[in-house]
Amino acid sequence: MSEINEKYLYSKDHEWADQNGDIVTIGISDHAQNELGDIVFVELPEIGEKVASGDSFGTVEAVKTVAELYAPLSGEIVEVNEELADAAEILNQSPYENGWIVKMKISNPDEIKELMNSEAYSQYIS
């Protein structure tokens, strides 16, 4: 059974979002990293890149597959987790704490309502 962090919101594409004012930290869920297996590479977006909700903003490469990362919200990338460039396996080891992928300044706060809470996400993946 995958761990689900109860303080985060989740997208149907298995990204989590942690909102702090108009800055949202985004990563992939424990369920997603379990499904992918051993992650070997993460393609990160550029700081300043603008993305719309549902747009791909990078990829996660595992031993057997490559998965797109989809923005759960619209906004501008303000920070990327540079540690993932050298140690992609952090996503497997700590998907919620050290394995965050980007921080984004959101442009449409109403989109938050489209995301699932931990209980809804738990039902979604079961």
PDB file of N, CA, C and O in Angstrom, residues 50-122:
ATOM      1  N   LYS A  50       6.461  29.130 -18.012  1.00  0.00           N
ATOM      2  CA  LYS A  50       5.051  29.210 -17.644  1.00  0.00           C
ATOM      3  C   LYS A  50       4.351  27.947 -18.156  1.00  0.00           C
ATOM      4  O   LYS A  50       4.576  27.531 -19.286  1.00  0.00           O
ATOM      5  N   VAL A  51       3.533  27.353 -17.295  1.00  0.00           N
ATOM      6  CA  VAL A  51       2.797  26.142 -17.668  1.00  0.00           C
ATOM      7  C   VAL A  51       1.328  26.313 -17.315  1.00  0.00           C
ATOM      8  O   VAL A  51       0.986  27.021 -16.373  1.00  0.00           O
ATOM      9  N   ALA A  52       0.487  25.648 -18.096  1.00  0.00           N
ATOM     10  CA  ALA A  52      -0.948  25.611 -17.811  1.00  0.00           C
ATOM     11  C   ALA A  52      -1.262  24.275 -17.164  1.00  0.00           C
ATOM     12  O   ALA A  52      -0.567  23.279 -17.393  1.00  0.00           O
ATOM     13  N   SER A  53      -2.296  24.252 -16.361  1.00  0.00           N
ATOM     14  CA  SER A  53      -2.730  23.014 -15.720  1.00  0.00           C
ATOM     15  C   SER A  53      -2.907  21.930 -16.778  1.00  0.00           C
ATOM     16  O   SER A  53      -3.538  22.149 -17.807  1.00  0.00           O
ATOM     17  N   GLY A  54      -2.302  20.764 -16.536  1.00  0.00           N
ATOM     18  CA  GLY A  54      -2.393  19.654 -17.486  1.00  0.00           C
ATOM     19  C   GLY A  54      -1.241  19.585 -18.473  1.00  0.00           C
ATOM     20  O   GLY A  54      -1.057  18.579 -19.144  1.00  0.00           O
ATOM     21  N   ASP A  55      -0.440  20.668 -18.570  1.00  0.00           N
ATOM     22  CA  ASP A  55       0.720  20.669 -19.472  1.00  0.00           C
ATOM     23  C   ASP A  55       1.839  19.806 -18.900  1.00  0.00           C
ATOM     24  O   ASP A  55       2.038  19.764 -17.695  1.00  0.00           O
ATOM     25  N   SER A  56       2.604  19.185 -19.771  1.00  0.00           N
ATOM     26  CA  SER A  56       3.797  18.469 -19.347  1.00  0.00           C
ATOM     27  C   SER A  56       4.880  19.496 -19.012  1.00  0.00           C
ATOM     28  O   SER A  56       5.075  20.461 -19.747  1.00  0.00           O
ATOM     29  N   PHE A  57       5.566  19.307 -17.874  1.00  0.00           N
ATOM     30  CA  PHE A  57       6.642  20.229 -17.520  1.00  0.00           C
ATOM     31  C   PHE A  57       7.971  19.503 -17.330  1.00  0.00           C
ATOM     32  O   PHE A  57       8.951  20.092 -16.903  1.00  0.00           O
ATOM     33  N   GLY A  58       8.019  18.226 -17.681  1.00  0.00           N
ATOM     34  CA  GLY A  58       9.249  17.457 -17.553  1.00  0.00           C
ATOM     35  C   GLY A  58       8.939  15.975 -17.646  1.00  0.00           C
ATOM     36  O   GLY A  58       7.803  15.588 -17.929  1.00  0.00           O
ATOM     37  N   THR A  59       9.967  15.150 -17.429  1.00  0.00           N
ATOM     38  CA  THR A  59       9.785  13.706 -17.462  1.00  0.00           C
ATOM     39  C   THR A  59      10.550  13.054 -16.327  1.00  0.00           C
ATOM     40  O   THR A  59      11.527  13.606 -15.820  1.00  0.00           O
ATOM     41  N   VAL A  60      10.076  11.878 -15.966  1.00  0.00           N
ATOM     42  CA  VAL A  60      10.760  11.024 -15.004  1.00  0.00           C
ATOM     43  C   VAL A  60      11.087   9.743 -15.744  1.00  0.00           C
ATOM     44  O   VAL A  60      10.208   9.113 -16.329  1.00  0.00           O
ATOM     45  N   GLU A  61      12.373   9.383 -15.750  1.00  0.00           N
ATOM     46  CA  GLU A  61      12.813   8.181 -16.442  1.00  0.00           C
ATOM     47  C   GLU A  61      13.157   7.115 -15.412  1.00  0.00           C
ATOM     48  O   GLU A  61      13.968   7.347 -14.515  1.00  0.00           O
ATOM     49  N   ALA A  62      12.499   5.969 -15.546  1.00  0.00           N
ATOM     50  CA  ALA A  62      12.797   4.837 -14.679  1.00  0.00           C
ATOM     51  C   ALA A  62      13.487   3.766 -15.526  1.00  0.00           C
ATOM     52  O   ALA A  62      13.604   3.915 -16.741  1.00  0.00           O
ATOM     53  N   VAL A  63      13.917   2.701 -14.893  1.00  0.00           N
ATOM     54  CA  VAL A  63      14.642   1.652 -15.607  1.00  0.00           C
ATOM     55  C   VAL A  63      13.804   1.114 -16.784  1.00  0.00           C
ATOM     56  O   VAL A  63      14.326   0.899 -17.869  1.00  0.00           O
ATOM     57  N   LYS A  64      12.489   0.952 -16.578  1.00  0.00           N
ATOM     58  CA  LYS A  64      11.650   0.311 -17.598  1.00  0.00           C
ATOM     59  C   LYS A  64      10.781   1.264 -18.407  1.00  0.00           C
ATOM     60  O   LYS A  64      10.183   0.855 -19.390  1.00  0.00           O
ATOM     61  N   THR A  65      10.644   2.529 -17.985  1.00  0.00           N
ATOM     62  CA  THR A  65       9.681   3.404 -18.644  1.00  0.00           C
ATOM     63  C   THR A  65      10.047   4.870 -18.466  1.00  0.00           C
ATOM     64  O   THR A  65      10.889   5.209 -17.640  1.00  0.00           O
ATOM     65  N   VAL A  66       9.404   5.719 -19.252  1.00  0.00           N
ATOM     66  CA  VAL A  66       9.522   7.167 -19.102  1.00  0.00           C
ATOM     67  C   VAL A  66       8.119   7.707 -18.887  1.00  0.00           C
ATOM     68  O   VAL A  66       7.196   7.344 -19.613  1.00  0.00           O
ATOM     69  N   ALA A  67       7.941   8.563 -17.887  1.00  0.00           N
ATOM     70  CA  ALA A  67       6.630   9.135 -17.595  1.00  0.00           C
ATOM     71  C   ALA A  67       6.702  10.653 -17.661  1.00  0.00           C
ATOM     72  O   ALA A  67       7.670  11.256 -17.205  1.00  0.00           O
ATOM     73  N   GLU A  68       5.675  11.248 -18.250  1.00  0.00           N
ATOM     74  CA  GLU A  68       5.565  12.709 -18.287  1.00  0.00           C
ATOM     75  C   GLU A  68       5.169  13.224 -16.904  1.00  0.00           C
ATOM     76  O   GLU A  68       4.445  12.559 -16.168  1.00  0.00           O
ATOM     77  N   LEU A  69       5.634  14.409 -16.575  1.00  0.00           N
ATOM     78  CA  LEU A  69       5.177  15.126 -15.391  1.00  0.00           C
ATOM     79  C   LEU A  69       4.158  16.160 -15.873  1.00  0.00           C
ATOM     80  O   LEU A  69       4.439  16.906 -16.805  1.00  0.00           O
ATOM     81  N   TYR A  70       2.987  16.177 -15.256  1.00  0.00           N
ATOM     82  CA  TYR A  70       1.935  17.105 -15.668  1.00  0.00           C
ATOM     83  C   TYR A  70       1.662  18.114 -14.567  1.00  0.00           C
ATOM     84  O   TYR A  70       1.505  17.740 -13.406  1.00  0.00           O
ATOM     85  N   ALA A  71       1.605  19.374 -14.948  1.00  0.00           N
ATOM     86  CA  ALA A  71       1.341  20.437 -13.977  1.00  0.00           C
ATOM     87  C   ALA A  71      -0.082  20.295 -13.436  1.00  0.00           C
ATOM     88  O   ALA A  71      -1.029  20.293 -14.215  1.00  0.00           O
ATOM     89  N   PRO A  72      -0.232  20.172 -12.113  1.00  0.00           N
ATOM     90  CA  PRO A  72      -1.579  20.094 -11.556  1.00  0.00           C
ATOM     91  C   PRO A  72      -2.272  21.456 -11.506  1.00  0.00           C
ATOM     92  O   PRO A  72      -3.480  21.531 -11.334  1.00  0.00           O
ATOM     93  N   LEU A  73      -1.488  22.523 -11.681  1.00  0.00           N
ATOM     94  CA  LEU A  73      -1.997  23.891 -11.629  1.00  0.00           C
ATOM     95  C   LEU A  73      -1.279  24.743 -12.664  1.00  0.00           C
ATOM     96  O   LEU A  73      -0.204  24.375 -13.135  1.00  0.00           O
ATOM     97  N   SER A  74      -1.844  25.878 -12.984  1.00  0.00           N
ATOM     98  CA  SER A  74      -1.207  26.814 -13.914  1.00  0.00           C
ATOM     99  C   SER A  74      -0.331  27.794 -13.144  1.00  0.00           C
ATOM    100  O   SER A  74      -0.666  28.188 -12.028  1.00  0.00           O
ATOM    101  N   GLY A  75       0.783  28.174 -13.767  1.00  0.00           N
ATOM    102  CA  GLY A  75       1.640  29.170 -13.124  1.00  0.00           C
ATOM    103  C   GLY A  75       3.017  29.216 -13.733  1.00  0.00           C
ATOM    104  O   GLY A  75       3.254  28.724 -14.834  1.00  0.00           O
ATOM    105  N   GLU A  76       3.937  29.823 -12.975  1.00  0.00           N
ATOM    106  CA  GLU A  76       5.314  30.008 -13.424  1.00  0.00           C
ATOM    107  C   GLU A  76       6.253  29.255 -12.488  1.00  0.00           C
ATOM    108  O   GLU A  76       6.149  29.366 -11.267  1.00  0.00           O
ATOM    109  N   ILE A  77       7.183  28.495 -13.083  1.00  0.00           N
ATOM    110  CA  ILE A  77       8.176  27.761 -12.299  1.00  0.00           C
ATOM    111  C   ILE A  77       9.122  28.778 -11.665  1.00  0.00           C
ATOM    112  O   ILE A  77       9.741  29.578 -12.374  1.00  0.00           O
ATOM    113  N   VAL A  78       9.221  28.754 -10.325  1.00  0.00           N
ATOM    114  CA  VAL A  78      10.098  29.710  -9.636  1.00  0.00           C
ATOM    115  C   VAL A  78      11.315  29.031  -9.009  1.00  0.00           C
ATOM    116  O   VAL A  78      12.282  29.700  -8.653  1.00  0.00           O
ATOM    117  N   GLU A  79      11.261  27.696  -8.880  1.00  0.00           N
ATOM    118  CA  GLU A  79      12.399  26.965  -8.309  1.00  0.00           C
ATOM    119  C   GLU A  79      12.310  25.513  -8.773  1.00  0.00           C
ATOM    120  O   GLU A  79      11.212  24.979  -8.936  1.00  0.00           O
ATOM    121  N   VAL A  80      13.463  24.894  -9.007  1.00  0.00           N
ATOM    122  CA  VAL A  80      13.501  23.465  -9.329  1.00  0.00           C
ATOM    123  C   VAL A  80      14.430  22.779  -8.332  1.00  0.00           C
ATOM    124  O   VAL A  80      15.353  23.395  -7.802  1.00  0.00           O
ATOM    125  N   ASN A  81      14.180  21.517  -8.062  1.00  0.00           N
ATOM    126  CA  ASN A  81      14.997  20.753  -7.117  1.00  0.00           C
ATOM    127  C   ASN A  81      16.235  20.239  -7.855  1.00  0.00           C
ATOM    128  O   ASN A  81      16.222  19.174  -8.450  1.00  0.00           O
ATOM    129  N   GLU A  82      17.307  21.030  -7.795  1.00  0.00           N
ATOM    130  CA  GLU A  82      18.541  20.706  -8.520  1.00  0.00           C
ATOM    131  C   GLU A  82      19.165  19.385  -8.064  1.00  0.00           C
ATOM    132  O   GLU A  82      19.880  18.739  -8.827  1.00  0.00           O
ATOM    133  N   GLU A  83      18.895  18.973  -6.822  1.00  0.00           N
ATOM    134  CA  GLU A  83      19.467  17.718  -6.329  1.00  0.00           C
ATOM    135  C   GLU A  83      19.036  16.525  -7.182  1.00  0.00           C
ATOM    136  O   GLU A  83      19.760  15.539  -7.285  1.00  0.00           O
ATOM    137  N   LEU A  84      17.851  16.620  -7.788  1.00  0.00           N
ATOM    138  CA  LEU A  84      17.344  15.499  -8.593  1.00  0.00           C
ATOM    139  C   LEU A  84      18.178  15.272  -9.852  1.00  0.00           C
ATOM    140  O   LEU A  84      18.210  14.164 -10.375  1.00  0.00           O
ATOM    141  N   ALA A  85      18.864  16.311 -10.329  1.00  0.00           N
ATOM    142  CA  ALA A  85      19.699  16.171 -11.530  1.00  0.00           C
ATOM    143  C   ALA A  85      20.824  15.163 -11.292  1.00  0.00           C
ATOM    144  O   ALA A  85      21.198  14.405 -12.180  1.00  0.00           O
ATOM    145  N   ASP A  86      21.353  15.141 -10.071  1.00  0.00           N
ATOM    146  CA  ASP A  86      22.454  14.242  -9.736  1.00  0.00           C
ATOM    147  C   ASP A  86      22.003  12.990  -8.997  1.00  0.00           C
ATOM    148  O   ASP A  86      22.744  12.011  -8.922  1.00  0.00           O
ATOM    149  N   ALA A  87      20.805  13.035  -8.425  1.00  0.00           N
ATOM    150  CA  ALA A  87      20.341  11.920  -7.588  1.00  0.00           C
ATOM    151  C   ALA A  87      18.839  11.713  -7.770  1.00  0.00           C
ATOM    152  O   ALA A  87      18.048  11.964  -6.861  1.00  0.00           O
ATOM    153  N   ALA A  88      18.446  11.242  -8.953  1.00  0.00           N
ATOM    154  CA  ALA A  88      17.028  11.039  -9.269  1.00  0.00           C
ATOM    155  C   ALA A  88      16.367  10.048  -8.319  1.00  0.00           C
ATOM    156  O   ALA A  88      15.160  10.108  -8.083  1.00  0.00           O
ATOM    157  N   GLU A  89      17.170   9.156  -7.734  1.00  0.00           N
ATOM    158  CA  GLU A  89      16.620   8.139  -6.825  1.00  0.00           C
ATOM    159  C   GLU A  89      15.989   8.748  -5.566  1.00  0.00           C
ATOM    160  O   GLU A  89      15.241   8.071  -4.851  1.00  0.00           O
ATOM    161  N   ILE A  90      16.235  10.033  -5.311  1.00  0.00           N
ATOM    162  CA  ILE A  90      15.576  10.713  -4.185  1.00  0.00           C
ATOM    163  C   ILE A  90      14.058  10.585  -4.331  1.00  0.00           C
ATOM    164  O   ILE A  90      13.343  10.483  -3.342  1.00  0.00           O
ATOM    165  N   LEU A  91      13.563  10.579  -5.576  1.00  0.00           N
ATOM    166  CA  LEU A  91      12.114  10.441  -5.794  1.00  0.00           C
ATOM    167  C   LEU A  91      11.599   9.112  -5.257  1.00  0.00           C
ATOM    168  O   LEU A  91      10.461   9.025  -4.809  1.00  0.00           O
ATOM    169  N   ASN A  92      12.407   8.055  -5.336  1.00  0.00           N
ATOM    170  CA  ASN A  92      12.008   6.762  -4.778  1.00  0.00           C
ATOM    171  C   ASN A  92      12.117   6.765  -3.252  1.00  0.00           C
ATOM    172  O   ASN A  92      11.264   6.228  -2.555  1.00  0.00           O
ATOM    173  N   GLN A  93      13.167   7.380  -2.745  1.00  0.00           N
ATOM    174  CA  GLN A  93      13.460   7.316  -1.306  1.00  0.00           C
ATOM    175  C   GLN A  93      12.589   8.253  -0.485  1.00  0.00           C
ATOM    176  O   GLN A  93      12.225   7.935   0.641  1.00  0.00           O
ATOM    177  N   SER A  94      12.259   9.404  -1.022  1.00  0.00           N
ATOM    178  CA  SER A  94      11.555  10.433  -0.248  1.00  0.00           C
ATOM    179  C   SER A  94      10.661  11.273  -1.158  1.00  0.00           C
ATOM    180  O   SER A  94      10.923  12.448  -1.391  1.00  0.00           O
ATOM    181  N   PRO A  95       9.591  10.657  -1.705  1.00  0.00           N
ATOM    182  CA  PRO A  95       8.783  11.387  -2.691  1.00  0.00           C
ATOM    183  C   PRO A  95       8.102  12.640  -2.136  1.00  0.00           C
ATOM    184  O   PRO A  95       7.809  13.563  -2.890  1.00  0.00           O
ATOM    185  N   TYR A  96       7.867  12.701  -0.823  1.00  0.00           N
ATOM    186  CA  TYR A  96       7.151  13.851  -0.261  1.00  0.00           C
ATOM    187  C   TYR A  96       8.048  14.906   0.369  1.00  0.00           C
ATOM    188  O   TYR A  96       7.726  16.076   0.339  1.00  0.00           O
ATOM    189  N   GLU A  97       9.157  14.514   0.949  1.00  0.00           N
ATOM    190  CA  GLU A  97       9.985  15.514   1.622  1.00  0.00           C
ATOM    191  C   GLU A  97      11.106  16.003   0.700  1.00  0.00           C
ATOM    192  O   GLU A  97      11.039  17.090   0.151  1.00  0.00           O
ATOM    193  N   ASN A  98      12.132  15.195   0.511  1.00  0.00           N
ATOM    194  CA  ASN A  98      13.299  15.613  -0.279  1.00  0.00           C
ATOM    195  C   ASN A  98      13.066  15.529  -1.781  1.00  0.00           C
ATOM    196  O   ASN A  98      13.812  16.114  -2.553  1.00  0.00           O
ATOM    197  N   GLY A  99      12.044  14.790  -2.197  1.00  0.00           N
ATOM    198  CA  GLY A  99      11.828  14.543  -3.620  1.00  0.00           C
ATOM    199  C   GLY A  99      10.881  15.511  -4.304  1.00  0.00           C
ATOM    200  O   GLY A  99      10.339  15.196  -5.357  1.00  0.00           O
ATOM    201  N   TRP A 100      10.672  16.683  -3.717  1.00  0.00           N
ATOM    202  CA  TRP A 100       9.864  17.674  -4.435  1.00  0.00           C
ATOM    203  C   TRP A 100      10.536  17.983  -5.770  1.00  0.00           C
ATOM    204  O   TRP A 100      11.754  17.858  -5.893  1.00  0.00           O
ATOM    205  N   ILE A 101       9.769  18.358  -6.771  1.00  0.00           N
ATOM    206  CA  ILE A 101      10.334  18.563  -8.118  1.00  0.00           C
ATOM    207  C   ILE A 101      10.440  20.050  -8.467  1.00  0.00           C
ATOM    208  O   ILE A 101      11.501  20.512  -8.874  1.00  0.00           O
ATOM    209  N   VAL A 102       9.337  20.780  -8.314  1.00  0.00           N
ATOM    210  CA  VAL A 102       9.352  22.218  -8.630  1.00  0.00           C
ATOM    211  C   VAL A 102       8.530  22.998  -7.614  1.00  0.00           C
ATOM    212  O   VAL A 102       7.673  22.443  -6.928  1.00  0.00           O
ATOM    213  N   LYS A 103       8.807  24.297  -7.583  1.00  0.00           N
ATOM    214  CA  LYS A 103       7.947  25.239  -6.873  1.00  0.00           C
ATOM    215  C   LYS A 103       7.415  26.197  -7.931  1.00  0.00           C
ATOM    216  O   LYS A 103       8.165  26.633  -8.814  1.00  0.00           O
ATOM    217  N   MET A 104       6.129  26.482  -7.843  1.00  0.00           N
ATOM    218  CA  MET A 104       5.462  27.263  -8.868  1.00  0.00           C
ATOM    219  C   MET A 104       4.651  28.384  -8.229  1.00  0.00           C
ATOM    220  O   MET A 104       4.017  28.173  -7.196  1.00  0.00           O
ATOM    221  N   LYS A 105       4.713  29.559  -8.840  1.00  0.00           N
ATOM    222  CA  LYS A 105       3.826  30.656  -8.429  1.00  0.00           C
ATOM    223  C   LYS A 105       2.551  30.479  -9.241  1.00  0.00           C
ATOM    224  O   LYS A 105       2.575  30.588 -10.469  1.00  0.00           O
ATOM    225  N   ILE A 106       1.459  30.166  -8.555  1.00  0.00           N
ATOM    226  CA  ILE A 106       0.232  29.844  -9.291  1.00  0.00           C
ATOM    227  C   ILE A 106      -0.448  31.102  -9.809  1.00  0.00           C
ATOM    228  O   ILE A 106      -0.397  32.160  -9.189  1.00  0.00           O
ATOM    229  N   SER A 107      -1.081  30.964 -10.978  1.00  0.00           N
ATOM    230  CA  SER A 107      -1.740  32.103 -11.607  1.00  0.00           C
ATOM    231  C   SER A 107      -3.260  32.022 -11.509  1.00  0.00           C
ATOM    232  O   SER A 107      -3.942  33.000 -11.758  1.00  0.00           O
ATOM    233  N   ASN A 108      -3.797  30.845 -11.153  1.00  0.00           N
ATOM    234  CA  ASN A 108      -5.241  30.697 -11.039  1.00  0.00           C
ATOM    235  C   ASN A 108      -5.574  29.869  -9.794  1.00  0.00           C
ATOM    236  O   ASN A 108      -5.728  28.657  -9.875  1.00  0.00           O
ATOM    237  N   PRO A 109      -5.692  30.528  -8.627  1.00  0.00           N
ATOM    238  CA  PRO A 109      -5.923  29.804  -7.369  1.00  0.00           C
ATOM    239  C   PRO A 109      -7.180  28.928  -7.384  1.00  0.00           C
ATOM    240  O   PRO A 109      -7.253  27.951  -6.648  1.00  0.00           O
ATOM    241  N   ASP A 110      -8.153  29.246  -8.227  1.00  0.00           N
ATOM    242  CA  ASP A 110      -9.383  28.443  -8.285  1.00  0.00           C
ATOM    243  C   ASP A 110      -9.108  27.012  -8.731  1.00  0.00           C
ATOM    244  O   ASP A 110      -9.893  26.108  -8.426  1.00  0.00           O
ATOM    245  N   GLU A 111      -8.002  26.783  -9.449  1.00  0.00           N
ATOM    246  CA  GLU A 111      -7.685  25.427  -9.920  1.00  0.00           C
ATOM    247  C   GLU A 111      -7.433  24.459  -8.769  1.00  0.00           C
ATOM    248  O   GLU A 111      -7.579  23.254  -8.940  1.00  0.00           O
ATOM    249  N   ILE A 112      -7.077  24.983  -7.602  1.00  0.00           N
ATOM    250  CA  ILE A 112      -6.843  24.138  -6.424  1.00  0.00           C
ATOM    251  C   ILE A 112      -8.065  23.252  -6.162  1.00  0.00           C
ATOM    252  O   ILE A 112      -7.941  22.108  -5.746  1.00  0.00           O
ATOM    253  N   LYS A 113      -9.258  23.788  -6.424  1.00  0.00           N
ATOM    254  CA  LYS A 113     -10.501  23.046  -6.163  1.00  0.00           C
ATOM    255  C   LYS A 113     -10.619  21.782  -7.018  1.00  0.00           C
ATOM    256  O   LYS A 113     -11.403  20.897  -6.698  1.00  0.00           O
ATOM    257  N   GLU A 114      -9.857  21.727  -8.120  1.00  0.00           N
ATOM    258  CA  GLU A 114      -9.908  20.565  -9.015  1.00  0.00           C
ATOM    259  C   GLU A 114      -9.123  19.378  -8.459  1.00  0.00           C
ATOM    260  O   GLU A 114      -9.282  18.255  -8.919  1.00  0.00           O
ATOM    261  N   LEU A 115      -8.250  19.622  -7.476  1.00  0.00           N
ATOM    262  CA  LEU A 115      -7.388  18.562  -6.943  1.00  0.00           C
ATOM    263  C   LEU A 115      -8.101  17.763  -5.859  1.00  0.00           C
ATOM    264  O   LEU A 115      -9.050  18.236  -5.242  1.00  0.00           O
ATOM    265  N   MET A 116      -7.618  16.537  -5.636  1.00  0.00           N
ATOM    266  CA  MET A 116      -8.224  15.636  -4.654  1.00  0.00           C
ATOM    267  C   MET A 116      -7.507  15.766  -3.309  1.00  0.00           C
ATOM    268  O   MET A 116      -6.286  15.924  -3.270  1.00  0.00           O
ATOM    269  N   ASN A 117      -8.268  15.637  -2.227  1.00  0.00           N
ATOM    270  CA  ASN A 117      -7.632  15.534  -0.917  1.00  0.00           C
ATOM    271  C   ASN A 117      -7.098  14.107  -0.765  1.00  0.00           C
ATOM    272  O   ASN A 117      -7.312  13.254  -1.630  1.00  0.00           O
ATOM    273  N   SER A 118      -6.414  13.841   0.339  1.00  0.00           N
ATOM    274  CA  SER A 118      -5.766  12.536   0.506  1.00  0.00           C
ATOM    275  C   SER A 118      -6.769  11.386   0.503  1.00  0.00           C
ATOM    276  O   SER A 118      -6.508  10.319  -0.058  1.00  0.00           O
ATOM    277  N   GLU A 119      -7.932  11.607   1.083  1.00  0.00           N
ATOM    278  CA  GLU A 119      -8.952  10.555   1.131  1.00  0.00           C
ATOM    279  C   GLU A 119      -9.466  10.221  -0.274  1.00  0.00           C
ATOM    280  O   GLU A 119      -9.568   9.057  -0.651  1.00  0.00           O
ATOM    281  N   ALA A 120      -9.769  11.251  -1.050  1.00  0.00           N
ATOM    282  CA  ALA A 120     -10.244  11.037  -2.421  1.00  0.00           C
ATOM    283  C   ALA A 120      -9.151  10.375  -3.272  1.00  0.00           C
ATOM    284  O   ALA A 120      -9.440   9.494  -4.082  1.00  0.00           O
ATOM    285  N   TYR A 121      -7.895  10.801  -3.070  1.00  0.00           N
ATOM    286  CA  TYR A 121      -6.792  10.207  -3.841  1.00  0.00           C
ATOM    287  C   TYR A 121      -6.615   8.738  -3.473  1.00  0.00           C
ATOM    288  O   TYR A 121      -6.385   7.896  -4.335  1.00  0.00           O
ATOM    289  N   SER A 122      -6.743   8.412  -2.204  1.00  0.00           N
ATOM    290  CA  SER A 122      -6.629   7.034  -1.747  1.00  0.00           C
ATOM    291  C   SER A 122      -7.673   6.147  -2.442  1.00  0.00           C
ATOM    292  O   SER A 122      -7.372   5.054  -2.910  1.00  0.00           O
TER     293      SER A 122
END
